[in-house]
Coordinates of N, CA and C in Angstrom, one line a residue:
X20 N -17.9 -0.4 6.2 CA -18.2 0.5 7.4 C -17.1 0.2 8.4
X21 N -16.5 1.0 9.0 CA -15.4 1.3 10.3 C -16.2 2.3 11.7
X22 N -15.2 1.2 12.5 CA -16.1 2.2 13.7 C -14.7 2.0 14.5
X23 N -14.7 3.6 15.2 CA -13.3 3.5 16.0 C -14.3 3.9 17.9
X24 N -13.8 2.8 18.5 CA -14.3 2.9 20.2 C -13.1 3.4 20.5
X25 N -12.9 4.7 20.9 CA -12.5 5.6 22.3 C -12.6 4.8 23.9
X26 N -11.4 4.9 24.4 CA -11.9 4.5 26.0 C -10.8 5.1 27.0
X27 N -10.9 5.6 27.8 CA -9.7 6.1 28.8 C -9.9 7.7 29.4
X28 N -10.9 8.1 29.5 CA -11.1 9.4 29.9 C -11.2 9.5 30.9
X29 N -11.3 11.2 31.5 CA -12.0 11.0 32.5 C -11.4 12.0 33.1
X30 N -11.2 12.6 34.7 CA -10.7 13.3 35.9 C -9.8 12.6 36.1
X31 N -8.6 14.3 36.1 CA -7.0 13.5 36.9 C -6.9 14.8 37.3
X32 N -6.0 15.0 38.1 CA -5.3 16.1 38.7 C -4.3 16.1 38.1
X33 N -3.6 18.0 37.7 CA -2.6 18.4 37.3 C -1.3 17.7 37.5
X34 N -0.3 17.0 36.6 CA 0.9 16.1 37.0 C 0.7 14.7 36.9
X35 N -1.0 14.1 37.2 CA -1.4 13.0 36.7 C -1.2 12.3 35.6
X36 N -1.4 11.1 35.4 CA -1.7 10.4 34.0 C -2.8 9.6 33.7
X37 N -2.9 10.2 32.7 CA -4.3 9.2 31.9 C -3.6 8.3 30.3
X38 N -4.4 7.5 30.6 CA -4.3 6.4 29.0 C -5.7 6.2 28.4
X39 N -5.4 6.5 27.1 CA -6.6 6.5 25.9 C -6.1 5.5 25.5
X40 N -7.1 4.8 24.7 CA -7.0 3.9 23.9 C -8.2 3.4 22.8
X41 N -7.7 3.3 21.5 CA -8.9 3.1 20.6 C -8.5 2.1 19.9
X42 N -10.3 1.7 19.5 CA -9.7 0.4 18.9 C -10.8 0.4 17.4
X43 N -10.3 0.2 16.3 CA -10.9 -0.2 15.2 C -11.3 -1.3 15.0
X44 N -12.7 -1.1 14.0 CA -13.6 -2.5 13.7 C -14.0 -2.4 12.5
X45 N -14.5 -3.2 11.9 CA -15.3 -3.3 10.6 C -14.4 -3.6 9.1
X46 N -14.9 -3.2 8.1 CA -14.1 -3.3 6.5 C -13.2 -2.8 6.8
X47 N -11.8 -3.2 7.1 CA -10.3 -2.8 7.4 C -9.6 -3.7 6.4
X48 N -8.6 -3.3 5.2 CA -7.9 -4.0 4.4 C -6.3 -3.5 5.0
X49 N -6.1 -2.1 5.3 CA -5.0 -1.8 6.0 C -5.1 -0.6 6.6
X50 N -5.0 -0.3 7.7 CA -4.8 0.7 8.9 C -3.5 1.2 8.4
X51 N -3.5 2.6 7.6 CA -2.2 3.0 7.0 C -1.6 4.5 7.9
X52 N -2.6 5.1 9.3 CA -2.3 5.8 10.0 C -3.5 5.6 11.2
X53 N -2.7 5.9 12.6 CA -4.1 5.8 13.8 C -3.3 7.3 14.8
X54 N -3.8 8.0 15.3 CA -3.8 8.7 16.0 C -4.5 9.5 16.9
X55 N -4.0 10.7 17.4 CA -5.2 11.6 18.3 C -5.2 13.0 18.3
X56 N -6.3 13.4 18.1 CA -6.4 15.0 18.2 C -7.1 15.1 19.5
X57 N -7.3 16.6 19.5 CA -8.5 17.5 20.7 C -9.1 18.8 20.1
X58 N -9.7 18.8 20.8 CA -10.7 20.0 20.6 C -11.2 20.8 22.4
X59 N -10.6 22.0 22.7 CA -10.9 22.1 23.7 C -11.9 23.8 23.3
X60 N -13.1 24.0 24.5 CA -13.6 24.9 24.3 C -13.5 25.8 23.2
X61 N -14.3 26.0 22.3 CA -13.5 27.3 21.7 C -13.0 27.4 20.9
X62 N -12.5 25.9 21.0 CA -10.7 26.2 19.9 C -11.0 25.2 18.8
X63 N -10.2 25.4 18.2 CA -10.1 24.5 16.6 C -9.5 22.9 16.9
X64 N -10.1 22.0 16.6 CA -9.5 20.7 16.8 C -8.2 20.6 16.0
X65 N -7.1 19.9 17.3 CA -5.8 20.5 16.9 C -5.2 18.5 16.8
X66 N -4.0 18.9 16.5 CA -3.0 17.3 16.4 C -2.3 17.3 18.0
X67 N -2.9 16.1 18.5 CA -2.0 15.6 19.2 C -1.0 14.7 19.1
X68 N -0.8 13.3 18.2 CA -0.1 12.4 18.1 C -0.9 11.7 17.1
X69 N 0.2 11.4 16.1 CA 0.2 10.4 15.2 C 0.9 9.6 14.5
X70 N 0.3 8.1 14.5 CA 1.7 7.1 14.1 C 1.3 6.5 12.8
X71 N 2.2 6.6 11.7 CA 1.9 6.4 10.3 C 2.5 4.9 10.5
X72 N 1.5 3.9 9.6 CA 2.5 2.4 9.5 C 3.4 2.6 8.6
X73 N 4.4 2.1 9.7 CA 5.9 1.6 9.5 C 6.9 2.8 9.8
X74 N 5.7 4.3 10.2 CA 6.8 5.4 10.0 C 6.8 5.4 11.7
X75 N 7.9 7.1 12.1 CA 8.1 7.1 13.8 C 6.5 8.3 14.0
X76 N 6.7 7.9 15.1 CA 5.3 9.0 15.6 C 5.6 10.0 15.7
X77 N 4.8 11.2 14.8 CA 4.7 12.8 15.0 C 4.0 13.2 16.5
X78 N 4.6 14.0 16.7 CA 3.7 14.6 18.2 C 3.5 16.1 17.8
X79 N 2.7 17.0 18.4 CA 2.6 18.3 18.3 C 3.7 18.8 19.3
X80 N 3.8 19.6 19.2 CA 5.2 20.6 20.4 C 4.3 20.7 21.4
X81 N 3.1 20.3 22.3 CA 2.7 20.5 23.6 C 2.6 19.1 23.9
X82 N 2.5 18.0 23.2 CA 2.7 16.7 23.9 C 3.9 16.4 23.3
X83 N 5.0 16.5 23.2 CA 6.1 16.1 23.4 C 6.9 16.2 24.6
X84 N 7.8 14.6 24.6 CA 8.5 14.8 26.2 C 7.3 14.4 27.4
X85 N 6.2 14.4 26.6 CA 5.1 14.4 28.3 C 3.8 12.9 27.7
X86 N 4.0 12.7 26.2 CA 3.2 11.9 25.4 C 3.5 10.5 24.5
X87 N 2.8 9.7 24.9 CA 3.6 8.2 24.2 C 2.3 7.8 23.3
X88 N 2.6 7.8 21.6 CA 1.4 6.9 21.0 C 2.3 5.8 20.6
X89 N 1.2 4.4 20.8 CA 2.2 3.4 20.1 C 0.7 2.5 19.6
X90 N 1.1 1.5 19.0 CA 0.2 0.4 18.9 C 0.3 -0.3 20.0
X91 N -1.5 -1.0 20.3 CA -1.7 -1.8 21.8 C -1.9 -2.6 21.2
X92 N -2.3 -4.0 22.9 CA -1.6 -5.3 22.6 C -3.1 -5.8 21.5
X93 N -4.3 -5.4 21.2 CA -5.3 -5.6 21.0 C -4.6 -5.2 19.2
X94 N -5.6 -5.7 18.5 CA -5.6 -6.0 17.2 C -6.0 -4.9 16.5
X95 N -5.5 -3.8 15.6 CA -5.6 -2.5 14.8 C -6.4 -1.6 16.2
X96 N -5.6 -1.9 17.3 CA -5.4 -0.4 18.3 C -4.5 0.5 18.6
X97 N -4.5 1.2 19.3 CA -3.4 2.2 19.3 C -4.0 2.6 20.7
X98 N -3.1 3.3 21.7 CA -3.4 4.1 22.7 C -2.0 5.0 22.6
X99 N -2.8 6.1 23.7 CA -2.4 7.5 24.2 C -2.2 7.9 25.5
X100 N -0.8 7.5 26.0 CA -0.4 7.5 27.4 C 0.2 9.1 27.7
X101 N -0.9 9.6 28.6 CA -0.3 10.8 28.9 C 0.3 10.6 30.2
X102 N 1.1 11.4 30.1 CA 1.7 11.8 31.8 C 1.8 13.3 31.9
X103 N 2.6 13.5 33.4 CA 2.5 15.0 33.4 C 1.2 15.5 33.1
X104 N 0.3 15.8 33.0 CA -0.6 16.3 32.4 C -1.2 18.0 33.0
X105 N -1.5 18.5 32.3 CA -1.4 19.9 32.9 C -3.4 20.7 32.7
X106 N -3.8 21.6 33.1 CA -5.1 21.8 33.1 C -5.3 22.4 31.7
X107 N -4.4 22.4 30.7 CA -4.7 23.0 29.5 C -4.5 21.9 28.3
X108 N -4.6 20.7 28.8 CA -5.1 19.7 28.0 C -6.4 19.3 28.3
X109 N -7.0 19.9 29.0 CA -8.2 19.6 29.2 C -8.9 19.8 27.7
X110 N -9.6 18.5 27.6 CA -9.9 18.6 26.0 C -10.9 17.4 25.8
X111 N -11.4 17.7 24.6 CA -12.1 16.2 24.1 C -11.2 15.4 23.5
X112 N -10.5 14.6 23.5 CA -9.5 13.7 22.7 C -10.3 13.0 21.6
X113 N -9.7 12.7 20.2 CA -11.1 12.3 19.2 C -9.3 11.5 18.3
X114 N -9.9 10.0 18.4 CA -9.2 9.0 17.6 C -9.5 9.3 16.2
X115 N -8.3 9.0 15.5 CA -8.4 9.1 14.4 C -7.4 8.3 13.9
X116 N -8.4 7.6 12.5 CA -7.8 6.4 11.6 C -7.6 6.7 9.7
X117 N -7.0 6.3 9.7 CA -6.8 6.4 7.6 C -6.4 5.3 7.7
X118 N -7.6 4.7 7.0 CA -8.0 3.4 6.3 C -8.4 3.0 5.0
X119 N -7.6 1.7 4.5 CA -8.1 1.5 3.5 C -8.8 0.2 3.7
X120 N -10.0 0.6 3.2 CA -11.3 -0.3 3.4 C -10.9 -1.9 2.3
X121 N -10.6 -1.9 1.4 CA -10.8 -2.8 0.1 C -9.0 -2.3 -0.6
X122 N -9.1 -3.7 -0.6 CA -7.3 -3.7 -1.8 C -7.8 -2.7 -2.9
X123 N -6.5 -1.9 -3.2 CA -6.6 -0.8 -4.3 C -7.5 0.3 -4.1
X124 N -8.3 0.4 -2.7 CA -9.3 1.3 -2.9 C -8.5 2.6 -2.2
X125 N -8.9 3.8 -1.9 CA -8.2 5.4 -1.4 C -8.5 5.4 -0.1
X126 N -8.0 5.8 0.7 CA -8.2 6.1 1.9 C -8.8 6.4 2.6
X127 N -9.4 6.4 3.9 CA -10.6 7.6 4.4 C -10.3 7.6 5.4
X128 N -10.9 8.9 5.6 CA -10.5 9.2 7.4 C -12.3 8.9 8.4
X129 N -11.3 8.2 9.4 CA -12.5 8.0 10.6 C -12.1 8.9 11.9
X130 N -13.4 8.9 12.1 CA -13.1 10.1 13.7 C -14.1 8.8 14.7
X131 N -13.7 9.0 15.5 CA -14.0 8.1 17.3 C -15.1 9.1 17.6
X132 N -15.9 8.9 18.1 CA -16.6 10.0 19.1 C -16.4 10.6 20.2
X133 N -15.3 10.8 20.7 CA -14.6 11.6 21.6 C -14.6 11.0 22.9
X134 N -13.4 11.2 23.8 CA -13.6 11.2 25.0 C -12.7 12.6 25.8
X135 N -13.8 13.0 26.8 CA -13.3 13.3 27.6 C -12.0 13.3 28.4
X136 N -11.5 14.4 28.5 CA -10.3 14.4 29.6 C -10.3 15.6 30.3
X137 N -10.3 15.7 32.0 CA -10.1 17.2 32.3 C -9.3 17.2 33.5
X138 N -8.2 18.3 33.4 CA -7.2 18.5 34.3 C -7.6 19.6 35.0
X139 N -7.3 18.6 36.8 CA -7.8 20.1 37.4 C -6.6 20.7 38.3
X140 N -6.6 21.6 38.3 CA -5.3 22.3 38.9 C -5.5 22.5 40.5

């Protein structure tokens, strides 16, 4: 079993910054990608950043130039430093891990339970 805690949400004003940060627990043999999507009203849960181990981080074309994913100082974490931030990132932000639970076993994907973020203009 894997559990990914979400934490960093919340109210900023347009141009602000916020930092997410998740952290993984449980049957971890290797953390072989961690990243972040959104889902804002409406819309289809989309890619915001993701860092493959040992590869460079993909960004989508709306957080690039304004978005930093890296590994944090905590143990199979990662966080999501936004800056700039604009009212159409207003979104649920939702961690996401591909893990391999057991030597030799296939991958699986974990989703976080979301956090909040909302930009007000």
């Amino acid at each position: 079993q894997v559990h990914l805690v979400e934490s960093g949400g919340g109210l900023v004003q347009a141009g602000g910054s916020l930092r997410l940060s998740c952290a993984a627990s449980g049957s971890i043999f290797s953390i072989n990608a961690m990243g972040w999507y959104r889902q804002a009203p409406g819309k289809q849960r989309e890619l915001v950043a993701t860092l493959r181990l040992g590869g460079a981080p993909n960004y989508a074309d709306s957080a690039k130039g304004r978005f930093t994913v890296a590994p944090d100082n905590a143990k199979n974490s990662v966080y999501l430093q936004m800056n700039s931030l604009k009212p159409e990132d207003t979104a649920v932000y939702y961690c996401n891990a591909r893990i391999t639970s057991v030597r030799w076993a296939a991958e699986d994907d974990y989703w976080g339970q979301g956090t909040q973020v909302t930009v007000s203009s």
